[in-house]
Amino acid sequence: NAGVTQTPKFQVLKTGQSMTLQCAQDMNHNSMYWYRQDPGMGLRLIYYSASEGTTDKGEVPNGYNVSRLNKREFSLRLESAAPSQTSVYFCASLRPGSHYGYTFGSGTRLTVV
Amino acid sequence: AQSVTQLDSQVPVFEEAPVELRCNYSSSVSVYLFWYVQYPNQGLQLLLKYLSGSTLVESINGFEAEFNKSQTSFHLRKPSVHISDTAEYFCAVSGVGAGNMLTFGGGTRLMVKP
């Protein structure tokens, strides 16, 4: 089915480990986003990519890096995981001219112990 | 910059009763306003949006929201809820001309009881 695919769905990391969250969309969207969701805080933007080859920081970028590998894929990397990064991570993409019609993936639940 | 406050973290309600989920925002510029819904273990889906024009906007499943500029509010209402409406609802705002950046509220968990 067309949409935004995130892998993995669940992950447990030890403090200091690194990992990459993968996101791919098959809708030919230009813009892609990474959010984290924490209880009572809604979704906060980590990084975004307005188009292939560009990335920009969002509200909470510290401790993360991103790569827009091509138009389809936008990955999020944690170089040295910390317990404060325990969260649910959502990737989203946006169709040009859709007036904020984001398509979200189903999320990655990350626990850092 | 914009901010969003959802006044209730949880709203329990019986099936077929009316419900209102409250959302207030602050912004120094004109805004676009949105409600997203998140069903268990899923991503967010756009429920409805206000961009311009009529201040009352409706969704296909019976929800409506009214943009009140003077009160800086965008409350979500439904006259009769169903069990299937159980979900978390997020209000979001974007400043006009701010690109496509959304600022989300903390969410309201709607719990519909039989």
XYZ file of N, CA and C in Angstrom:
681
model
N 0.832 -1.186 0.000
C 0.000 0.000 0.000
C 0.872 1.243 0.000
N 0.453 2.281 -0.703
C 1.191 3.523 -0.741
C 1.162 4.157 0.632
N 2.254 4.831 0.985
C 2.286 5.486 2.269
C 3.691 5.681 2.770
N 3.810 5.855 4.083
C 5.095 6.063 4.739
C 5.407 4.826 5.581
N 6.547 4.236 5.336
C 6.947 3.016 6.025
C 8.116 3.293 6.944
N 7.970 2.930 8.195
C 9.036 3.112 9.179
C 9.525 1.755 9.676
N 10.829 1.645 9.833
C 11.413 0.451 10.454
C 12.523 0.854 11.400
N 12.706 0.147 12.517
C 11.823 -0.918 13.016
C 10.593 -0.336 13.701
N 9.685 -1.179 14.125
C 8.512 -0.723 14.878
C 8.829 -0.591 16.354
N 9.705 -1.427 16.853
C 10.098 -1.392 18.259
C 11.611 -1.577 18.348
N 12.231 -0.933 19.353
C 13.657 -1.094 19.557
C 13.998 -0.754 21.000
N 14.852 -1.577 21.588
C 15.396 -1.288 22.907
C 16.904 -1.122 22.754
N 17.419 -0.016 23.247
C 18.844 0.263 23.175
C 19.420 0.456 24.573
N 20.684 0.181 24.703
C 21.375 0.525 25.936
C 21.963 1.929 25.785
N 22.085 2.626 26.874
C 22.673 3.956 26.856
C 24.039 3.911 26.170
N 24.216 4.831 25.231
C 25.482 4.911 24.516
C 25.495 4.183 23.187
N 24.542 3.291 22.957
C 24.477 2.604 21.666
C 23.972 3.547 20.592
N 24.223 3.171 19.361
C 23.757 3.978 18.236
C 22.784 3.161 17.407
N 21.942 3.861 16.675
C 21.030 3.187 15.753
C 20.467 4.194 14.762
N 19.946 3.653 13.677
C 19.322 4.470 12.642
C 17.892 4.030 12.450
N 16.979 5.002 12.494
C 15.583 4.760 12.192
C 15.373 5.059 10.709
N 14.707 4.117 10.046
C 14.519 4.245 8.608
C 13.101 4.714 8.289
N 13.000 5.510 7.249
C 11.709 5.995 6.776
C 11.741 6.057 5.263
N 10.691 5.538 4.634
C 10.594 5.598 3.182
C 9.155 5.889 2.787
N 9.005 6.728 1.755
C 7.663 7.021 1.238
C 7.664 6.786 -0.266
N 6.531 6.275 -0.748
C 6.431 5.941 -2.166
C 5.398 6.806 -2.874
N 5.198 8.010 -2.370
C 4.185 8.909 -2.912
C 4.796 10.068 -3.698
N 6.099 10.033 -3.881
C 6.804 11.077 -4.624
C 6.680 12.457 -3.952
N 6.583 12.444 -2.623
C 6.507 13.705 -1.892
C 7.885 14.344 -1.780
N 7.891 15.681 -1.793
C 9.166 16.379 -1.674
C 9.634 16.498 -0.227
N 8.714 16.855 0.666
C 9.084 17.181 2.049
C 8.895 15.986 2.967
N 9.852 15.821 3.869
C 9.769 14.740 4.845
C 10.187 15.272 6.219
N 9.656 14.642 7.268
C 9.809 15.162 8.625
C 10.038 14.015 9.617
N 10.775 14.326 10.668
C 10.882 13.426 11.816
C 10.373 14.144 13.059
N 9.417 13.482 13.740
C 8.858 13.993 14.989
C 9.102 12.976 16.095
N 9.137 13.464 17.319
C 9.062 12.579 18.470
C 7.803 12.908 19.270
N 7.199 11.864 19.823
C 5.966 12.031 20.579
C 6.187 11.580 22.004
N 5.960 12.474 22.951
C 6.116 12.179 24.364
C 4.820 12.525 25.073
N 4.455 11.765 26.099
C 3.172 11.974 26.778
C 3.006 13.420 27.247
N 1.864 14.002 26.924
C 1.539 15.343 27.354
C 2.241 16.454 26.589
N 3.127 16.081 25.662
C 3.898 17.110 24.942
C 3.582 17.122 23.451
N 2.688 16.294 23.034
C 2.347 16.266 21.620
C 3.514 15.784 20.785
N 3.566 16.257 19.547
C 4.662 15.916 18.647
C 5.587 17.116 18.520
N 6.860 16.857 18.589
C 7.861 17.911 18.426
C 8.776 17.565 17.261
N 9.017 18.571 16.447
C 9.787 18.364 15.226
C 11.270 18.257 15.546
N 11.899 17.186 15.045
C 13.328 16.981 15.276
C 14.127 17.573 14.108
N 13.870 17.083 12.927
C 14.493 17.550 11.692
C 13.481 17.451 10.571
N 13.731 18.204 9.512
C 12.917 18.072 8.325
C 13.775 18.256 7.086
N 13.202 17.822 5.981
C 13.874 17.945 4.693
C 12.848 18.466 3.694
N 13.038 19.698 3.271
C 12.074 20.316 2.357
C 12.158 19.710 0.955
N 13.307 19.198 0.614
C 13.476 18.569 -0.697
C 14.728 17.693 -0.652
N 14.870 16.854 -1.648
C 16.040 15.990 -1.719
C 17.308 16.832 -1.681
N 18.234 16.442 -0.805
C 19.503 17.150 -0.713
C 19.545 18.244 0.331
N 18.418 18.521 0.988
C 18.396 19.562 2.019
C 17.829 18.999 3.316
N 18.403 19.434 4.432
C 17.865 19.097 5.743
C 18.004 20.310 6.652
N 17.082 20.425 7.602
C 17.107 21.549 8.538
C 16.681 21.092 9.912
N 17.179 21.791 10.925
C 16.818 21.473 12.298
C 15.412 21.942 12.613
N 14.770 21.149 13.464
C 13.473 21.531 13.989
C 13.598 22.049 15.406
N 12.614 21.727 16.210
C 12.549 22.242 17.577
C 13.515 21.539 18.536
N 13.735 20.225 18.338
C 14.527 19.435 19.290
C 15.569 18.584 18.567
N 16.566 19.174 17.908
C 17.516 18.407 17.104
C 18.691 17.785 17.864
N 18.920 18.238 19.101
C 20.126 17.800 19.800
C 20.126 16.295 20.039
N 21.248 15.661 19.697
C 21.392 14.220 19.888
C 20.995 13.398 18.680
N 20.592 14.079 17.601
C 20.132 13.391 16.393
C 20.869 13.918 15.158
N 20.942 13.061 14.161
C 21.363 13.467 12.833
C 20.435 12.828 11.814
N 20.365 13.427 10.635
C 19.489 12.892 9.599
C 20.230 12.823 8.273
N 19.671 11.986 7.403
C 20.178 11.885 6.032
C 19.001 11.759 5.097
N 18.963 12.643 4.083
C 17.969 12.469 3.023
C 18.687 11.774 1.886
N 18.579 10.461 1.892
C 19.362 9.632 0.984
C 18.955 9.826 -0.474
N 17.691 9.991 -0.691
C 17.112 10.231 -2.016
C 15.720 10.771 -1.776
N 14.926 10.884 -2.812
C 13.614 11.477 -2.608
C 12.736 10.603 -1.716
N 12.921 9.308 -1.750
C 12.073 8.381 -1.016
C 12.443 8.249 0.456
N 13.732 8.341 0.779
C 14.186 7.909 2.092
C 14.761 9.039 2.938
N 14.395 9.010 4.225
C 14.842 10.044 5.170
C 15.108 9.321 6.488
N 16.363 9.168 6.860
C 16.714 8.393 8.048
C 17.107 9.302 9.210
N 16.882 8.782 10.397
C 17.198 9.498 11.641
C 18.192 8.666 12.433
N 19.302 9.259 12.827
C 20.344 8.522 13.524
C 20.565 9.069 14.928
N 20.651 8.133 15.866
C 21.037 8.459 17.228
C 22.467 7.945 17.402
N 23.404 8.821 17.580
C 24.813 8.413 17.645
C 25.164 7.780 18.986
N 24.617 8.321 20.064
C 24.887 7.815 21.406
C 23.611 7.977 22.212
N 22.816 6.916 22.224
C 21.471 7.025 22.787
C 21.499 7.333 24.282
N 20.521 8.129 24.699
C 20.358 8.503 26.102
C 18.931 8.174 26.534
N 18.712 7.914 27.823
C 17.352 7.621 28.292
C 16.345 8.700 27.933
N 16.788 9.952 27.810
C 15.880 11.051 27.451
C 15.365 10.923 26.017
N 15.968 10.041 25.259
C 15.510 9.821 23.885
C 14.497 8.687 23.779
N 14.123 8.121 24.904
C 13.012 7.176 24.919
C 11.754 7.900 24.474
N 11.127 7.413 23.421
C 10.008 8.139 22.831
C 9.412 7.295 21.706
N 8.347 7.806 21.131
C 7.821 7.246 19.895
C 8.169 8.218 18.779
N 8.781 7.701 17.745
C 9.261 8.536 16.648
C 8.375 8.329 15.423
N 7.953 9.438 14.840
C 7.123 9.398 13.651
C 7.819 10.110 12.498
N 7.746 9.472 11.361
C 8.166 10.084 10.117
C 6.915 10.519 9.362
N 7.010 11.608 8.645
C 5.873 12.089 7.863
C 6.371 12.674 6.550
N 5.491 12.695 5.576
C 5.812 13.348 4.312
C 4.647 14.230 3.910
N 4.918 15.137 2.982
C 3.929 16.138 2.610
C 3.895 16.297 1.103
N 2.694 16.181 0.562
C 2.517 16.362 -0.874
C 2.506 17.846 -1.218
N 3.235 18.252 -2.233
C 3.237 19.668 -2.605
C 1.835 20.181 -2.881
N 1.536 21.352 -2.355
C 0.251 21.979 -2.621
C -0.917 21.345 -1.894
N -0.652 20.465 -0.938
C -1.747 19.751 -0.293
C -2.273 20.473 0.932
N -1.771 21.664 1.227
C -2.219 22.414 2.398
C -2.122 21.577 3.668
N -0.906 21.186 3.975
C -0.619 20.536 5.252
C -1.217 19.140 5.353
N -1.414 18.504 4.247
C -1.893 17.125 4.296
C -0.761 16.152 4.520
N -0.244 16.155 5.726
C 0.838 15.239 6.074
C 0.346 13.789 6.017
N 1.226 12.877 5.608
C 0.997 11.442 5.747
C 2.018 10.929 6.749
N 1.540 10.317 7.817
C 2.421 9.829 8.869
C 2.648 8.333 8.744
N 3.852 7.901 9.134
C 4.101 6.484 9.324
C 3.479 6.012 10.628
N 3.587 4.721 10.885
C 2.948 4.154 12.081
C 3.832 4.222 13.315
N 5.051 4.731 13.181
C 5.867 5.020 14.343
C 6.873 3.949 14.702
N 7.909 4.383 15.410
C 8.918 3.496 16.008
C 8.954 3.791 17.488
N 8.691 2.771 18.278
C 8.727 2.939 19.739
C 10.114 2.562 20.219
N 10.862 3.558 20.719
C 12.245 3.364 21.146
C 12.362 3.516 22.654
N 13.002 2.536 23.255
C 13.283 2.598 24.691
C 14.790 2.538 24.882
N 15.319 3.493 25.650
C 16.749 3.511 25.953
C 16.917 3.244 27.449
N 17.638 2.169 27.751
C 17.776 1.766 29.163
C 19.197 2.015 29.665
N 6.673 32.836 16.655
C 6.494 31.438 17.043
C 5.051 31.223 17.507
N 4.626 29.972 17.419
C 3.271 29.627 17.822
C 3.317 28.616 18.965
N 2.252 28.575 19.728
C 2.101 27.543 20.745
C 0.647 27.106 20.797
N 0.430 25.885 21.278
C -0.917 25.310 21.336
C -1.123 24.692 22.707
N -2.263 24.959 23.295
C -2.616 24.366 24.583
C -3.912 23.591 24.440
N -3.859 22.322 24.749
C -5.069 21.513 24.817
C -5.394 21.344 26.295
N -6.519 21.852 26.661
C -6.823 22.065 28.079
C -7.119 20.780 28.833
N -7.482 19.726 28.138
C -7.830 18.475 28.805
C -6.948 17.362 28.277
N -6.279 16.656 29.176
C -5.448 15.544 28.715
C -6.285 14.301 28.441
N -7.402 14.157 29.162
C -8.289 13.024 28.955
C -9.734 13.492 29.048
N -10.574 12.954 28.188
C -12.003 13.261 28.237
C -12.771 11.950 28.153
N -13.335 11.495 29.270
C -14.200 10.308 29.226
C -15.634 10.736 28.926
N -16.303 9.960 28.102
C -17.673 10.301 27.725
C -18.411 9.013 27.363
N -19.704 9.008 27.601
C -20.498 7.843 27.237
C -20.890 7.910 25.761
N -21.054 6.726 25.193
C -21.468 6.638 23.789
C -22.773 7.392 23.573
N -22.858 8.072 22.449
C -23.990 8.878 21.994
C -24.105 10.224 22.714
N -23.219 10.512 23.625
C -23.203 11.830 24.270
C -22.409 12.809 23.416
N -22.644 14.113 23.593
C -21.834 15.107 22.882
C -20.482 15.282 23.560
N -19.535 15.797 22.791
C -18.197 16.016 23.340
C -17.588 17.282 22.747
N -16.770 17.945 23.549
C -15.992 19.092 23.080
C -14.565 18.911 23.573
N -13.621 18.974 22.655
C -12.206 18.943 22.989
C -11.660 20.352 22.755
N -11.061 20.906 23.782
C -10.690 22.313 23.732
C -9.253 22.531 23.271
N -9.090 23.588 22.485
C -7.770 23.938 21.957
C -7.655 25.451 21.923
N -6.609 25.966 22.513
C -6.288 27.386 22.423
C -4.878 27.541 21.873
N -4.654 28.595 21.150
C -3.347 28.807 20.539
C -2.889 30.236 20.798
N -1.606 30.452 20.600
C -1.070 31.803 20.608
C -0.153 31.970 19.420
N -0.222 33.159 18.829
C 0.607 33.435 17.666
C 0.632 34.930 17.423
N 1.739 35.419 16.935
C 1.858 36.838 16.614
C 1.478 37.115 15.161
N 1.202 36.041 14.405
C 0.810 36.199 13.002
C -0.468 35.420 12.760
N -1.037 35.598 11.584
C -2.227 34.825 11.231
C -1.872 33.342 11.177
N -2.861 32.508 11.406
C -2.589 31.075 11.537
C -3.488 30.217 10.657
N -2.997 29.014 10.422
C -3.800 27.901 9.940
C -3.943 26.936 11.111
N -5.087 26.279 11.200
C -5.366 25.422 12.351
C -5.818 24.040 11.908
N -5.475 23.037 12.706
C -5.703 21.648 12.320
C -6.089 20.807 13.533
N -6.855 19.766 13.264
C -7.034 18.684 14.213
C -6.595 17.386 13.549
N -5.740 16.642 14.268
C -5.313 15.328 13.839
C -5.839 14.300 14.834
N -6.063 13.064 14.350
C -6.518 11.978 15.203
C -5.514 10.840 15.107
N -5.258 10.213 16.253
C -4.345 9.067 16.295
C -5.060 7.904 16.956
N -5.358 6.879 16.180
C -5.930 5.657 16.726
C -4.814 4.802 17.303
N -5.140 3.905 18.215
C -4.101 3.115 18.903
C -3.130 2.456 17.937
N -1.853 2.626 18.237
C -0.764 1.998 17.472
C -0.718 2.424 16.008
N -1.203 3.618 15.732
C -1.148 4.128 14.369
C -0.521 5.515 14.360
N -0.210 5.983 13.157
C 0.253 7.352 13.002
C -0.920 8.326 13.036
N -0.608 9.601 12.899
C -1.650 10.619 12.935
C -2.320 10.761 11.578
N -3.605 11.089 11.607
C -4.360 11.338 10.377
C -5.032 12.705 10.500
N -5.041 13.455 9.420
C -5.694 14.755 9.425
C -7.197 14.582 9.527
N -7.808 15.248 10.509
C -9.253 15.166 10.724
C -9.957 16.327 10.033
N -9.482 17.545 10.273
C -10.029 18.717 9.601
C -9.046 19.876 9.736
N -9.296 20.915 8.949
C -8.370 22.036 8.950
C -9.118 23.326 8.638
N -8.590 24.411 9.170
C -9.045 25.746 8.842
C -7.894 26.497 8.187
N -8.127 26.922 6.954
C -7.126 27.716 6.256
C -7.622 29.136 6.036
N -8.872 29.271 5.629
C -9.467 30.584 5.395
C -10.957 30.369 5.161
N -11.701 31.473 5.024
C -13.113 31.362 4.705
C -13.962 31.100 5.929
N -14.960 30.245 5.773
C -15.883 29.949 6.861
C -15.148 29.473 8.094
N -15.536 30.017 9.229
C -14.828 29.669 10.467
C -15.259 28.322 11.023
N -16.331 27.750 10.488
C -16.798 26.439 10.916
C -16.384 25.416 9.871
N -15.603 24.433 10.297
C -15.147 23.402 9.372
C -15.608 22.045 9.882
N -15.847 21.144 8.941
C -16.394 19.844 9.300
C -15.547 18.712 8.723
N -15.608 17.562 9.405
C -14.953 16.368 8.888
C -16.005 15.416 8.319
N -15.566 14.385 7.655
C -16.507 13.463 7.039
C -17.166 12.544 8.059
N -16.635 12.452 9.267
C -17.204 11.533 10.253
C -17.915 12.273 11.381
N -18.405 13.489 11.119
C -19.305 14.150 12.060
C -18.672 15.129 13.030
N -17.346 15.233 13.021
C -16.703 16.235 13.871
C -16.767 17.613 13.203
N -16.756 18.643 14.025
C -16.657 19.998 13.512
C -15.810 20.830 14.466
N -15.218 21.888 13.948
C -14.420 22.789 14.768
C -14.681 24.209 14.300
N -14.637 25.128 15.225
C -14.889 26.534 14.893
C -13.703 27.389 15.279
N -13.216 28.137 14.319
C -12.116 29.071 14.546
C -12.683 30.340 15.163
N -12.201 30.680 16.356
C -12.624 31.892 17.033
C -11.391 32.751 17.238
N -11.258 33.756 16.380
C -10.034 34.569 16.405
C -9.928 35.385 17.682
N -11.040 35.920 18.153
C -10.996 36.778 19.333
C -10.607 36.008 20.587
N -11.017 34.744 20.643
C -10.684 33.908 21.790
C -9.489 32.996 21.510
N -8.902 33.132 20.367
C -7.769 32.296 19.924
C -8.023 30.828 20.242
N -9.158 30.347 19.774
C -9.532 28.965 20.057
C -9.950 28.238 18.783
N -9.878 26.918 18.850
C -10.279 26.059 17.729
C -10.782 24.754 18.345
N -11.896 24.819 19.047
C -12.421 23.670 19.771
C -13.064 22.662 18.815
N -12.906 21.401 19.135
C -13.452 20.304 18.327
C -14.707 19.760 19.011
N -15.758 19.545 18.229
C -17.026 19.093 18.807
C -17.606 17.949 17.973
N -18.389 17.128 18.661
C -19.194 16.126 17.970
C -20.471 15.940 18.768
N -21.631 15.997 18.129
C -22.903 15.951 18.873
C -23.216 14.580 19.471
N -22.658 13.511 18.889
C -22.957 12.171 19.379
C -21.779 11.257 19.041
N -21.050 10.826 20.058
C -19.830 10.057 19.795
C -20.124 8.552 19.748
N -19.225 7.843 19.069
C -19.293 6.387 18.969
C -18.064 5.773 19.623
N -18.185 4.504 19.946
C -17.040 3.789 20.517
C -15.822 3.938 19.619
N -16.046 3.914 18.327
C -14.941 3.975 17.368
C -14.223 5.328 17.352
N -14.781 6.324 18.028
C -14.109 7.629 18.116
C -13.026 7.646 19.193
N -12.932 6.592 19.967
C -11.885 6.497 20.982
C -10.526 6.602 20.324
N -9.764 7.623 20.724
C -8.483 7.914 20.082
C -7.856 9.089 20.811
N -6.654 9.461 20.369
C -6.036 10.684 20.864
C -6.147 11.740 19.775
N -6.485 12.935 20.190
C -6.723 14.025 19.256
C -5.722 15.142 19.524
N -5.114 15.608 18.443
C -4.088 16.653 18.549
C -4.523 17.883 17.771
N -4.446 19.010 18.421
C -4.637 20.302 17.770
C -3.273 20.801 17.312
N -3.220 21.438 16.158
C -1.940 21.921 15.640
C -2.142 23.264 14.953
N -1.078 24.048 14.895
C -1.140 25.377 14.310
C 0.095 25.623 13.463
N -0.095 26.412 12.424
C 1.045 26.880 11.643
C 0.844 28.341 11.332
N 1.895 29.122 11.429
C 1.812 30.517 11.051
C 1.720 30.653 9.542
N 0.860 31.531 9.087
C 0.742 31.783 7.655
C 2.078 32.308 7.142
N 2.576 31.687 6.090
C 3.878 32.081 5.554
C 5.047 31.414 6.239
N 4.761 30.492 7.169
C 5.841 29.825 7.909
C 6.219 28.504 7.264
N 5.957 28.388 6.006
C 6.230 27.114 5.375
C 5.213 26.095 5.841
N 5.602 24.849 5.970
C 4.664 23.812 6.382
C 4.960 23.302 7.775
N 5.521 24.139 8.621
C 5.879 23.692 9.958
C 4.662 23.739 10.883
N 4.370 22.616 11.494
C 3.253 22.515 12.420
C 3.761 22.482 13.851
N 3.036 23.173 14.735
C 3.267 23.078 16.177
C 2.060 22.375 16.777
N 2.318 21.284 17.521
C 1.237 20.467 18.057
C 0.979 20.776 19.523
N -0.268 20.595 19.921
C -0.609 20.597 21.330
C -0.261 19.252 21.948
N -0.488 19.152 23.263
C -0.095 17.955 23.993
C -1.014 16.754 23.807
N -2.148 16.969 23.158
C -3.059 15.864 22.886
C -4.142 15.709 23.936
N -5.295 15.221 23.490
C -6.414 14.886 24.377
C -6.860 13.473 24.057
N -6.861 12.639 25.071
C -7.306 11.256 24.871
C -8.807 11.188 25.100
N -9.546 10.887 24.052
C -11.002 10.728 24.131
C -11.316 9.267 24.386
N -12.011 9.023 25.480
C -12.355 7.648 25.856
C -13.878 7.532 25.851
N -14.412 6.809 24.892
C -15.857 6.640 24.767
C -16.257 5.329 25.418
N -17.157 5.437 26.368
C -17.582 4.264 27.131
C -18.979 3.831 26.713
N -19.216 2.514 26.704
C -20.561 2.030 26.305
C -21.605 2.300 27.384
